[in-house]
Structures are given as structure tokens and as C-alpha cells.
Amino acid sequence: MLIVKGLRFARGRVRFQAEKGFLERFINLCTAEGLPLWDGRRRGGVYTACTTPAAYRRMHRCARKARVRLRIVEKSGLPFWRVRYRGRVGLAVGAAGFLVVVMILNQFIWEIRISGADQVPEARILQELEALGVREGARRGSLDAEKIQEQMLLRMEELSWIGVNLRGSTAQVVVGERVMPPEAIDLGGPANVVADRAGQIRRMVVYDGQRVVQDGETVLPGQVVVSGLMEMTSGGTLLTRARAEVYASCQETLEVRVPLREKTLEAAGVQRGWSIGVLGKEIHLWPPSPPQQPYKLEKAGRRVNLLGFAAPLTIYRSNYILQQEGVLERTMEEAMAQAQQDLEILEEQLVSQLGKGEILSRQLEGREEEGEYVLTATYLVVRDIARQEPIYTEEEEKKT
């Protein structure tokens, strides 16, 4: 792409308009004469296209035959640039040097774009790519895209496929994520299902094993509720890995503390700054260094492109939101309202932890303690208290 742009710049470009006459005949005559046309568009009775300066001079004969009127809209490229800046040697040398620098920079990777990653963090993909040599500043010719793709699939089992396209100074990485199979059921040695905490049995769903407690019974932590030792109808016993869901009513406690007086950081103005990033290093332009007082930083960066290609230069605009210490004093009513809001957040987390369980009741108690308002919530909940505990045979106990 860079070579094509360079050749077009060297030959020059003329954008022209053709109107009136027979436009179709004009286009056919140009094609028959071998005159290059590109970016052609027709709107109503006007045809706009691009060609080279030499072709435009030859085009007038075709225009006369088709009774078409030609008009130049825009001229660009080396031939016109050379005429405009004739005698300015320094400018020509600078432009040539600029093109050389762009062509050299185009041999290295300065930007890595990742698409298709929804579940897998982009930071993890970048880390693995860097381990394989794909990083900012890497020479493009030293990278083998096919080999990188193979190694990435071996290093990251979360990916089902990956495409690495090295184009100019940009590495475009497109990934497809693997649909991971569900976790396999632990089919280890024999085990009992015991109570993970104290509670009163409400309901049970036994998948494997022999139930040893009934609904309404109270169990203690570590007590066996489903045995992995099953009695056979033939009179023998069978060791199995018991599996069950055991829902019991038990007590949960949440506590929220809200200080009546606390130190805070308040906004004290905004200081704007500019900096540039070069080869992974940031150089502060203004201010020369970040503010000394506490601040919150908001930063936005824009990578510089040279002739459409990413360059190793990023311009950052920063907003330093200056902060100063303050004191927030709450009344008891405000502290109670804040505590209630904080408790609602914790309660939502508790509900998500309960899963198929539920909250049966809630009892609140508020008090002032050492300059804080303390809100304590005691819940009666139904939750799964099942926990597997291995059954060791005599030989296994001797080994341990």
C-alpha cells in the first residue's frame, strides 16, 4: 500500500470534471486510448475521476470527439509540488528525508489491534504475543505469522482459532474463543456429604448415597447428612461418592459501619497537561511533571499516523483533577440513610450467594459506637450447606 501511494505521488494526480456532451462515449474513448481512470463517480450530467498529468493532456482529444468539457478540480503529487517549490532545496531534502523515515518506520510494528476477544482478557493475549516476539518496535520481517498462530493456539487453550495479519506498521490480531466444556463431575474416591454449617433441614435432593437425616432435623457442622456407605439388599455394603443438595435454614449476619465524621478528598480545580509517548516512554511537555498535590488523572491518547501508517508516537492529553483534604460530617439521620444504602448492596450479594436458597426473615439493630453508626442485620436464610468429605479406608488411613 505504501509503495502504491508513493508511485501515485511520484506520477502526480489530476482530479477533473467532465460535463455536457456524451459522457459514455468519452469514457469509452479514454479506455480505448489506454488512459488510466480511477475513483470515477457520476452525478447527474457530471463525471468526476482521477488520472495522471500526462493522461490528462492526451484526454483533450477524446473530449473534443465526445463534445465534453473538461475542468481540473484538484492537482497533487510530485510534478506539481516540484514546480511550486522550485529552488527550495532544503524543503526538498526535508521531504525526501521524511519519506525515508516513514519507509524505515514502516518496517517495524508500532500498533497491535485485537478483535474478537470477549471472555479472554486482551492483556493476556498481548502478554502471550509479546512472549512470541510480537511487540511494539518488533521488526516485521522477523515475524512469521503462521508460526505465531500455531504457537498461540498451543499456549492459549481458550482460543479456537487466531489470525495474525502483519500489514504495514500494524499487527491485526483476530481471535475466536473456544466454548469451554462444563466442569466434569468429581468422580474421585468415596465420600460422605456433611453439613458445612449448623442449621435445620428444609429439603434435600440426593443424587448418590444414602440419606441419614430427615426434613426438620437440626444438624451440626461436620455432621453426616448423606452417607457414602450404602447397604445393599443382598446384605452387603457399597462405598460410593455421595452427592446431594441439602437446603437448611441457618443464620447470617451483615454489619455496616458509617462514620459520623470522616476525612475526604474534594475537587480543587483542574490542571490540563500534554505529553508524548515514544517507544513506550512518556515525556511530559506541559506541565514538566505531574502536580505535587493529590490528584485524579483522566488521560486520552491519540496515536500519530504518517501517510496512513501507525508511528511510534502517541500524543496524550491529561486532566489532573486536583484534590484537597476536607471533612465530611453526617447527622445521625444521614448516617442511618447511608448505612441502609450500603446494607442493600451487601444484601444483593447475599442473595446471589444463596443461589436456589432464599431469605426468610430479617431483623435490624442500629447503634452509635465510637463515632460511628453501626447497623447490624440478622437474617434467617435457606441455603445449600452440603459439603463432600472423603471416606478413607483402613489402608488409606495407614498411608496418611
mmCIF file with all atom_site columns, C-alpha atoms in Angstrom, residues 91-257:
data_model
loop_
_atom_site.group_PDB
_atom_site.id
_atom_site.type_symbol
_atom_site.label_atom_id
_atom_site.label_alt_id
_atom_site.label_comp_id
_atom_site.label_asym_id
_atom_site.label_entity_id
_atom_site.label_seq_id
_atom_site.pdbx_PDB_ins_code
_atom_site.Cartn_x
_atom_site.Cartn_y
_atom_site.Cartn_z
_atom_site.occupancy
_atom_site.B_iso_or_equiv
_atom_site.pdbx_formal_charge
_atom_site.auth_seq_id
_atom_site.auth_comp_id
_atom_site.auth_asym_id
_atom_site.auth_atom_id
_atom_site.pdbx_PDB_model_num
ATOM 1   C CA . LEU A 1 91  ? 12.390  21.733  1.626  1.00 0.00 ? 91  LEU A CA 1
ATOM 2   C CA . ALA A 1 92  ? 13.005  19.049  -0.976 1.00 0.00 ? 92  ALA A CA 1
ATOM 3   C CA . VAL A 1 93  ? 15.713  17.437  1.136  1.00 0.00 ? 93  VAL A CA 1
ATOM 4   C CA . GLY A 1 94  ? 13.445  17.534  4.173  1.00 0.00 ? 94  GLY A CA 1
ATOM 5   C CA . ALA A 1 95  ? 10.574  15.937  2.279  1.00 0.00 ? 95  ALA A CA 1
ATOM 6   C CA . ALA A 1 96  ? 12.854  13.220  0.939  1.00 0.00 ? 96  ALA A CA 1
ATOM 7   C CA . GLY A 1 97  ? 14.188  12.585  4.422  1.00 0.00 ? 97  GLY A CA 1
ATOM 8   C CA . PHE A 1 98  ? 10.633  12.394  5.747  1.00 0.00 ? 98  PHE A CA 1
ATOM 9   C CA . LEU A 1 99  ? 9.709   9.765   3.163  1.00 0.00 ? 99  LEU A CA 1
ATOM 10  C CA . VAL A 1 100 ? 12.820  7.760   4.020  1.00 0.00 ? 100 VAL A CA 1
ATOM 11  C CA . VAL A 1 101 ? 11.952  7.871   7.727  1.00 0.00 ? 101 VAL A CA 1
ATOM 12  C CA . VAL A 1 102 ? 8.377   6.769   7.003  1.00 0.00 ? 102 VAL A CA 1
ATOM 13  C CA . MET A 1 103 ? 9.582   3.859   4.883  1.00 0.00 ? 103 MET A CA 1
ATOM 14  C CA . ILE A 1 104 ? 12.023  2.780   7.613  1.00 0.00 ? 104 ILE A CA 1
ATOM 15  C CA . LEU A 1 105 ? 9.386   3.028   10.360 1.00 0.00 ? 105 LEU A CA 1
ATOM 16  C CA . ASN A 1 106 ? 7.009   1.034   8.181  1.00 0.00 ? 106 ASN A CA 1
ATOM 17  C CA . GLN A 1 107 ? 9.330   -1.971  8.551  1.00 0.00 ? 107 GLN A CA 1
ATOM 18  C CA . PHE A 1 108 ? 8.504   -2.213  12.269 1.00 0.00 ? 108 PHE A CA 1
ATOM 19  C CA . ILE A 1 109 ? 5.349   -2.967  14.255 1.00 0.00 ? 109 ILE A CA 1
ATOM 20  C CA . TRP A 1 110 ? 4.091   0.062   16.166 1.00 0.00 ? 110 TRP A CA 1
ATOM 21  C CA . GLU A 1 111 ? 0.452   -0.844  16.787 1.00 0.00 ? 111 GLU A CA 1
ATOM 22  C CA . ILE A 1 112 ? -1.262  -4.101  17.801 1.00 0.00 ? 112 ILE A CA 1
ATOM 23  C CA . ARG A 1 113 ? -5.036  -4.322  17.335 1.00 0.00 ? 113 ARG A CA 1
ATOM 24  C CA . ILE A 1 114 ? -7.020  -7.186  18.860 1.00 0.00 ? 114 ILE A CA 1
ATOM 25  C CA . SER A 1 115 ? -10.608 -8.024  17.924 1.00 0.00 ? 115 SER A CA 1
ATOM 26  C CA . GLY A 1 116 ? -12.958 -10.884 18.775 1.00 0.00 ? 116 GLY A CA 1
ATOM 27  C CA . ALA A 1 117 ? -11.905 -11.197 22.429 1.00 0.00 ? 117 ALA A CA 1
ATOM 28  C CA . ASP A 1 118 ? -14.971 -11.138 24.687 1.00 0.00 ? 118 ASP A CA 1
ATOM 29  C CA . GLN A 1 119 ? -14.136 -13.523 27.540 1.00 0.00 ? 119 GLN A CA 1
ATOM 30  C CA . VAL A 1 120 ? -10.348 -13.710 27.233 1.00 0.00 ? 120 VAL A CA 1
ATOM 31  C CA . PRO A 1 121 ? -8.678  -10.500 28.526 1.00 0.00 ? 121 PRO A CA 1
ATOM 32  C CA . GLU A 1 122 ? -6.811  -8.559  25.844 1.00 0.00 ? 122 GLU A CA 1
ATOM 33  C CA . ALA A 1 123 ? -3.944  -8.062  28.305 1.00 0.00 ? 123 ALA A CA 1
ATOM 34  C CA . ARG A 1 124 ? -3.454  -11.847 28.427 1.00 0.00 ? 124 ARG A CA 1
ATOM 35  C CA . ILE A 1 125 ? -3.368  -12.073 24.611 1.00 0.00 ? 125 ILE A CA 1
ATOM 36  C CA . LEU A 1 126 ? -0.870  -9.201  24.417 1.00 0.00 ? 126 LEU A CA 1
ATOM 37  C CA . GLN A 1 127 ? 1.303   -10.918 27.019 1.00 0.00 ? 127 GLN A CA 1
ATOM 38  C CA . GLU A 1 128 ? 1.426   -14.164 25.040 1.00 0.00 ? 128 GLU A CA 1
ATOM 39  C CA . LEU A 1 129 ? 2.061   -12.296 21.781 1.00 0.00 ? 129 LEU A CA 1
ATOM 40  C CA . GLU A 1 130 ? 4.941   -10.434 23.386 1.00 0.00 ? 130 GLU A CA 1
ATOM 41  C CA . ALA A 1 131 ? 6.456   -13.737 24.506 1.00 0.00 ? 131 ALA A CA 1
ATOM 42  C CA . LEU A 1 132 ? 6.447   -14.773 20.822 1.00 0.00 ? 132 LEU A CA 1
ATOM 43  C CA . GLY A 1 133 ? 8.097   -11.531 19.717 1.00 0.00 ? 133 GLY A CA 1
ATOM 44  C CA . VAL A 1 134 ? 5.018   -9.559  18.646 1.00 0.00 ? 134 VAL A CA 1
ATOM 45  C CA . ARG A 1 135 ? 5.504   -6.246  20.423 1.00 0.00 ? 135 ARG A CA 1
ATOM 46  C CA . GLU A 1 136 ? 5.785   -2.568  19.601 1.00 0.00 ? 136 GLU A CA 1
ATOM 47  C CA . GLY A 1 137 ? 9.117   -1.985  17.892 1.00 0.00 ? 137 GLY A CA 1
ATOM 48  C CA . ALA A 1 138 ? 9.467   -5.546  16.557 1.00 0.00 ? 138 ALA A CA 1
ATOM 49  C CA . ARG A 1 139 ? 10.837  -5.807  13.021 1.00 0.00 ? 139 ARG A CA 1
ATOM 50  C CA . ARG A 1 140 ? 8.041   -7.001  10.759 1.00 0.00 ? 140 ARG A CA 1
ATOM 51  C CA . GLY A 1 141 ? 10.350  -9.140  8.618  1.00 0.00 ? 141 GLY A CA 1
ATOM 52  C CA . SER A 1 142 ? 11.414  -11.192 11.650 1.00 0.00 ? 142 SER A CA 1
ATOM 53  C CA . LEU A 1 143 ? 7.842   -12.296 12.417 1.00 0.00 ? 143 LEU A CA 1
ATOM 54  C CA . ASP A 1 144 ? 6.318   -15.441 10.907 1.00 0.00 ? 144 ASP A CA 1
ATOM 55  C CA . ALA A 1 145 ? 2.535   -15.007 11.076 1.00 0.00 ? 145 ALA A CA 1
ATOM 56  C CA . GLU A 1 146 ? 1.731   -18.707 10.541 1.00 0.00 ? 146 GLU A CA 1
ATOM 57  C CA . LYS A 1 147 ? 4.174   -19.844 13.219 1.00 0.00 ? 147 LYS A CA 1
ATOM 58  C CA . ILE A 1 148 ? 2.830   -17.252 15.651 1.00 0.00 ? 148 ILE A CA 1
ATOM 59  C CA . GLN A 1 149 ? -0.716  -18.501 15.053 1.00 0.00 ? 149 GLN A CA 1
ATOM 60  C CA . GLU A 1 150 ? 0.305   -22.104 15.753 1.00 0.00 ? 150 GLU A CA 1
ATOM 61  C CA . GLN A 1 151 ? 2.187   -21.184 18.932 1.00 0.00 ? 151 GLN A CA 1
ATOM 62  C CA . MET A 1 152 ? -0.678  -19.032 20.226 1.00 0.00 ? 152 MET A CA 1
ATOM 63  C CA . LEU A 1 153 ? -3.152  -21.917 19.908 1.00 0.00 ? 153 LEU A CA 1
ATOM 64  C CA . LEU A 1 154 ? -0.744  -24.130 21.865 1.00 0.00 ? 154 LEU A CA 1
ATOM 65  C CA . ARG A 1 155 ? -0.210  -21.522 24.573 1.00 0.00 ? 155 ARG A CA 1
ATOM 66  C CA . MET A 1 156 ? -3.868  -20.483 24.990 1.00 0.00 ? 156 MET A CA 1
ATOM 67  C CA . GLU A 1 157 ? -6.407  -23.281 25.168 1.00 0.00 ? 157 GLU A CA 1
ATOM 68  C CA . GLU A 1 158 ? -9.177  -20.663 25.434 1.00 0.00 ? 158 GLU A CA 1
ATOM 69  C CA . LEU A 1 159 ? -8.774  -19.872 21.721 1.00 0.00 ? 159 LEU A CA 1
ATOM 70  C CA . SER A 1 160 ? -10.284 -21.998 18.962 1.00 0.00 ? 160 SER A CA 1
ATOM 71  C CA . TRP A 1 161 ? -8.545  -20.069 16.161 1.00 0.00 ? 161 TRP A CA 1
ATOM 72  C CA . ILE A 1 162 ? -6.453  -16.956 15.647 1.00 0.00 ? 162 ILE A CA 1
ATOM 73  C CA . GLY A 1 163 ? -5.439  -14.865 12.653 1.00 0.00 ? 163 GLY A CA 1
ATOM 74  C CA . VAL A 1 164 ? -2.380  -12.597 12.647 1.00 0.00 ? 164 VAL A CA 1
ATOM 75  C CA . ASN A 1 165 ? -2.188  -10.105 9.785  1.00 0.00 ? 165 ASN A CA 1
ATOM 76  C CA . LEU A 1 166 ? 1.017   -8.028  9.584  1.00 0.00 ? 166 LEU A CA 1
ATOM 77  C CA . ARG A 1 167 ? 0.140   -5.047  7.430  1.00 0.00 ? 167 ARG A CA 1
ATOM 78  C CA . GLY A 1 168 ? 2.425   -2.051  7.347  1.00 0.00 ? 168 GLY A CA 1
ATOM 79  C CA . SER A 1 169 ? 3.267   -0.997  10.888 1.00 0.00 ? 169 SER A CA 1
ATOM 80  C CA . THR A 1 170 ? 0.110   -2.601  12.331 1.00 0.00 ? 170 THR A CA 1
ATOM 81  C CA . ALA A 1 171 ? -0.406  -6.141  13.577 1.00 0.00 ? 171 ALA A CA 1
ATOM 82  C CA . GLN A 1 172 ? -4.098  -7.017  13.269 1.00 0.00 ? 172 GLN A CA 1
ATOM 83  C CA . VAL A 1 173 ? -4.959  -9.964  15.537 1.00 0.00 ? 173 VAL A CA 1
ATOM 84  C CA . VAL A 1 174 ? -8.397  -11.595 15.216 1.00 0.00 ? 174 VAL A CA 1
ATOM 85  C CA . VAL A 1 175 ? -9.281  -14.368 17.668 1.00 0.00 ? 175 VAL A CA 1
ATOM 86  C CA . GLY A 1 176 ? -12.097 -16.869 18.060 1.00 0.00 ? 176 GLY A CA 1
ATOM 87  C CA . GLU A 1 177 ? -12.862 -18.053 21.577 1.00 0.00 ? 177 GLU A CA 1
ATOM 88  C CA . ARG A 1 178 ? -13.394 -21.699 22.398 1.00 0.00 ? 178 ARG A CA 1
ATOM 89  C CA . VAL A 1 179 ? -16.652 -22.773 24.017 1.00 0.00 ? 179 VAL A CA 1
ATOM 90  C CA . MET A 1 180 ? -15.267 -24.497 27.090 1.00 0.00 ? 180 MET A CA 1
ATOM 91  C CA . PRO A 1 181 ? -16.993 -27.749 28.163 1.00 0.00 ? 181 PRO A CA 1
ATOM 92  C CA . PRO A 1 182 ? -18.762 -27.773 31.537 1.00 0.00 ? 182 PRO A CA 1
ATOM 93  C CA . GLU A 1 183 ? -16.736 -28.801 34.545 1.00 0.00 ? 183 GLU A CA 1
ATOM 94  C CA . ALA A 1 184 ? -16.629 -32.546 34.931 1.00 0.00 ? 184 ALA A CA 1
ATOM 95  C CA . ILE A 1 185 ? -18.218 -34.078 37.994 1.00 0.00 ? 185 ILE A CA 1
ATOM 96  C CA . ASP A 1 186 ? -15.592 -35.138 40.500 1.00 0.00 ? 186 ASP A CA 1
ATOM 97  C CA . LEU A 1 187 ? -15.618 -38.930 40.301 1.00 0.00 ? 187 LEU A CA 1
ATOM 98  C CA . GLY A 1 188 ? -12.905 -39.383 42.904 1.00 0.00 ? 188 GLY A CA 1
ATOM 99  C CA . GLY A 1 189 ? -12.967 -41.805 45.811 1.00 0.00 ? 189 GLY A CA 1
ATOM 100 C CA . PRO A 1 190 ? -15.891 -42.500 48.142 1.00 0.00 ? 190 PRO A CA 1
ATOM 101 C CA . ALA A 1 191 ? -17.210 -39.600 50.190 1.00 0.00 ? 191 ALA A CA 1
ATOM 102 C CA . ASN A 1 192 ? -19.972 -38.557 52.568 1.00 0.00 ? 192 ASN A CA 1
ATOM 103 C CA . VAL A 1 193 ? -21.990 -35.377 52.331 1.00 0.00 ? 193 VAL A CA 1
ATOM 104 C CA . VAL A 1 194 ? -21.690 -33.442 55.590 1.00 0.00 ? 194 VAL A CA 1
ATOM 105 C CA . ALA A 1 195 ? -23.211 -30.202 56.842 1.00 0.00 ? 195 ALA A CA 1
ATOM 106 C CA . ASP A 1 196 ? -20.984 -27.223 56.178 1.00 0.00 ? 196 ASP A CA 1
ATOM 107 C CA . ARG A 1 197 ? -22.680 -25.281 58.998 1.00 0.00 ? 197 ARG A CA 1
ATOM 108 C CA . ALA A 1 198 ? -25.378 -25.673 61.620 1.00 0.00 ? 198 ALA A CA 1
ATOM 109 C CA . GLY A 1 199 ? -28.993 -25.444 60.534 1.00 0.00 ? 199 GLY A CA 1
ATOM 110 C CA . GLN A 1 200 ? -32.419 -27.044 60.317 1.00 0.00 ? 200 GLN A CA 1
ATOM 111 C CA . ILE A 1 201 ? -33.019 -29.253 57.274 1.00 0.00 ? 201 ILE A CA 1
ATOM 112 C CA . ARG A 1 202 ? -35.722 -27.871 54.980 1.00 0.00 ? 202 ARG A CA 1
ATOM 113 C CA . ARG A 1 203 ? -35.359 -30.051 51.891 1.00 0.00 ? 203 ARG A CA 1
ATOM 114 C CA . MET A 1 204 ? -32.836 -32.371 50.255 1.00 0.00 ? 204 MET A CA 1
ATOM 115 C CA . VAL A 1 205 ? -32.105 -33.596 46.739 1.00 0.00 ? 205 VAL A CA 1
ATOM 116 C CA . VAL A 1 206 ? -29.980 -36.768 46.884 1.00 0.00 ? 206 VAL A CA 1
ATOM 117 C CA . TYR A 1 207 ? -28.200 -37.839 43.681 1.00 0.00 ? 207 TYR A CA 1
ATOM 118 C CA . ASP A 1 208 ? -25.932 -40.563 45.071 1.00 0.00 ? 208 ASP A CA 1
ATOM 119 C CA . GLY A 1 209 ? -25.637 -42.055 48.534 1.00 0.00 ? 209 GLY A CA 1
ATOM 120 C CA . GLN A 1 210 ? -27.958 -42.930 51.407 1.00 0.00 ? 210 GLN A CA 1
ATOM 121 C CA . ARG A 1 211 ? -29.885 -40.218 53.265 1.00 0.00 ? 211 ARG A CA 1
ATOM 122 C CA . VAL A 1 212 ? -29.411 -40.344 57.040 1.00 0.00 ? 212 VAL A CA 1
ATOM 123 C CA . VAL A 1 213 ? -31.344 -37.236 58.237 1.00 0.00 ? 213 VAL A CA 1
ATOM 124 C CA . GLN A 1 214 ? -34.910 -36.103 57.636 1.00 0.00 ? 214 GLN A CA 1
ATOM 125 C CA . ASP A 1 215 ? -36.561 -32.743 56.971 1.00 0.00 ? 215 ASP A CA 1
ATOM 126 C CA . GLY A 1 216 ? -36.987 -30.728 60.164 1.00 0.00 ? 216 GLY A CA 1
ATOM 127 C CA . GLU A 1 217 ? -33.941 -32.210 61.925 1.00 0.00 ? 217 GLU A CA 1
ATOM 128 C CA . THR A 1 218 ? -31.212 -29.923 63.236 1.00 0.00 ? 218 THR A CA 1
ATOM 129 C CA . VAL A 1 219 ? -27.658 -30.698 62.147 1.00 0.00 ? 219 VAL A CA 1
ATOM 130 C CA . LEU A 1 220 ? -24.266 -29.507 63.376 1.00 0.00 ? 220 LEU A CA 1
ATOM 131 C CA . PRO A 1 221 ? -21.190 -28.574 61.331 1.00 0.00 ? 221 PRO A CA 1
ATOM 132 C CA . GLY A 1 222 ? -19.458 -31.712 60.037 1.00 0.00 ? 222 GLY A CA 1
ATOM 133 C CA . GLN A 1 223 ? -22.440 -33.993 60.706 1.00 0.00 ? 223 GLN A CA 1
ATOM 134 C CA . VAL A 1 224 ? -23.083 -36.620 58.009 1.00 0.00 ? 224 VAL A CA 1
ATOM 135 C CA . VAL A 1 225 ? -26.363 -35.974 56.172 1.00 0.00 ? 225 VAL A CA 1
ATOM 136 C CA . VAL A 1 226 ? -25.889 -38.328 53.198 1.00 0.00 ? 226 VAL A CA 1
ATOM 137 C CA . SER A 1 227 ? -23.714 -41.386 53.681 1.00 0.00 ? 227 SER A CA 1
ATOM 138 C CA . GLY A 1 228 ? -21.435 -42.811 51.034 1.00 0.00 ? 228 GLY A CA 1
ATOM 139 C CA . LEU A 1 229 ? -21.741 -46.230 52.719 1.00 0.00 ? 229 LEU A CA 1
ATOM 140 C CA . MET A 1 230 ? -24.821 -47.840 51.176 1.00 0.00 ? 230 MET A CA 1
ATOM 141 C CA . GLU A 1 231 ? -26.445 -51.056 52.399 1.00 0.00 ? 231 GLU A CA 1
ATOM 142 C CA . MET A 1 232 ? -27.324 -53.484 49.609 1.00 0.00 ? 232 MET A CA 1
ATOM 143 C CA . THR A 1 233 ? -30.489 -55.560 49.567 1.00 0.00 ? 233 THR A CA 1
ATOM 144 C CA . SER A 1 234 ? -28.260 -58.630 49.417 1.00 0.00 ? 234 SER A CA 1
ATOM 145 C CA . GLY A 1 235 ? -26.864 -57.749 52.842 1.00 0.00 ? 235 GLY A CA 1
ATOM 146 C CA . GLY A 1 236 ? -23.519 -56.299 51.754 1.00 0.00 ? 236 GLY A CA 1
ATOM 147 C CA . THR A 1 237 ? -22.311 -52.697 51.703 1.00 0.00 ? 237 THR A CA 1
ATOM 148 C CA . LEU A 1 238 ? -21.111 -50.452 48.879 1.00 0.00 ? 238 LEU A CA 1
ATOM 149 C CA . LEU A 1 239 ? -18.849 -47.425 49.114 1.00 0.00 ? 239 LEU A CA 1
ATOM 150 C CA . THR A 1 240 ? -19.807 -44.607 46.755 1.00 0.00 ? 240 THR A CA 1
ATOM 151 C CA . ARG A 1 241 ? -19.232 -40.883 46.362 1.00 0.00 ? 241 ARG A CA 1
ATOM 152 C CA . ALA A 1 242 ? -22.352 -39.286 47.827 1.00 0.00 ? 242 ALA A CA 1
ATOM 153 C CA . ARG A 1 243 ? -23.759 -36.231 46.052 1.00 0.00 ? 243 ARG A CA 1
ATOM 154 C CA . ALA A 1 244 ? -26.674 -34.108 47.237 1.00 0.00 ? 244 ALA A CA 1
ATOM 155 C CA . GLU A 1 245 ? -28.143 -30.643 47.644 1.00 0.00 ? 245 GLU A CA 1
ATOM 156 C CA . VAL A 1 246 ? -29.006 -30.008 51.290 1.00 0.00 ? 246 VAL A CA 1
ATOM 157 C CA . TYR A 1 247 ? -31.035 -26.871 51.973 1.00 0.00 ? 247 TYR A CA 1
ATOM 158 C CA . ALA A 1 248 ? -31.261 -25.811 55.596 1.00 0.00 ? 248 ALA A CA 1
ATOM 159 C CA . SER A 1 249 ? -32.395 -22.716 57.459 1.00 0.00 ? 249 SER A CA 1
ATOM 160 C CA . CYS A 1 250 ? -29.492 -21.009 59.179 1.00 0.00 ? 250 CYS A CA 1
ATOM 161 C CA . GLN A 1 251 ? -28.466 -17.608 60.445 1.00 0.00 ? 251 GLN A CA 1
ATOM 162 C CA . GLU A 1 252 ? -26.467 -14.953 58.573 1.00 0.00 ? 252 GLU A CA 1
ATOM 163 C CA . THR A 1 253 ? -25.256 -11.611 59.921 1.00 0.00 ? 253 THR A CA 1
ATOM 164 C CA . LEU A 1 254 ? -24.275 -8.481  57.989 1.00 0.00 ? 254 LEU A CA 1
ATOM 165 C CA . GLU A 1 255 ? -22.814 -5.348  59.567 1.00 0.00 ? 255 GLU A CA 1
ATOM 166 C CA . VAL A 1 256 ? -22.346 -1.842  58.155 1.00 0.00 ? 256 VAL A CA 1
ATOM 167 C CA . ARG A 1 257 ? -20.355 0.968   59.791 1.00 0.00 ? 257 ARG A CA 1
#
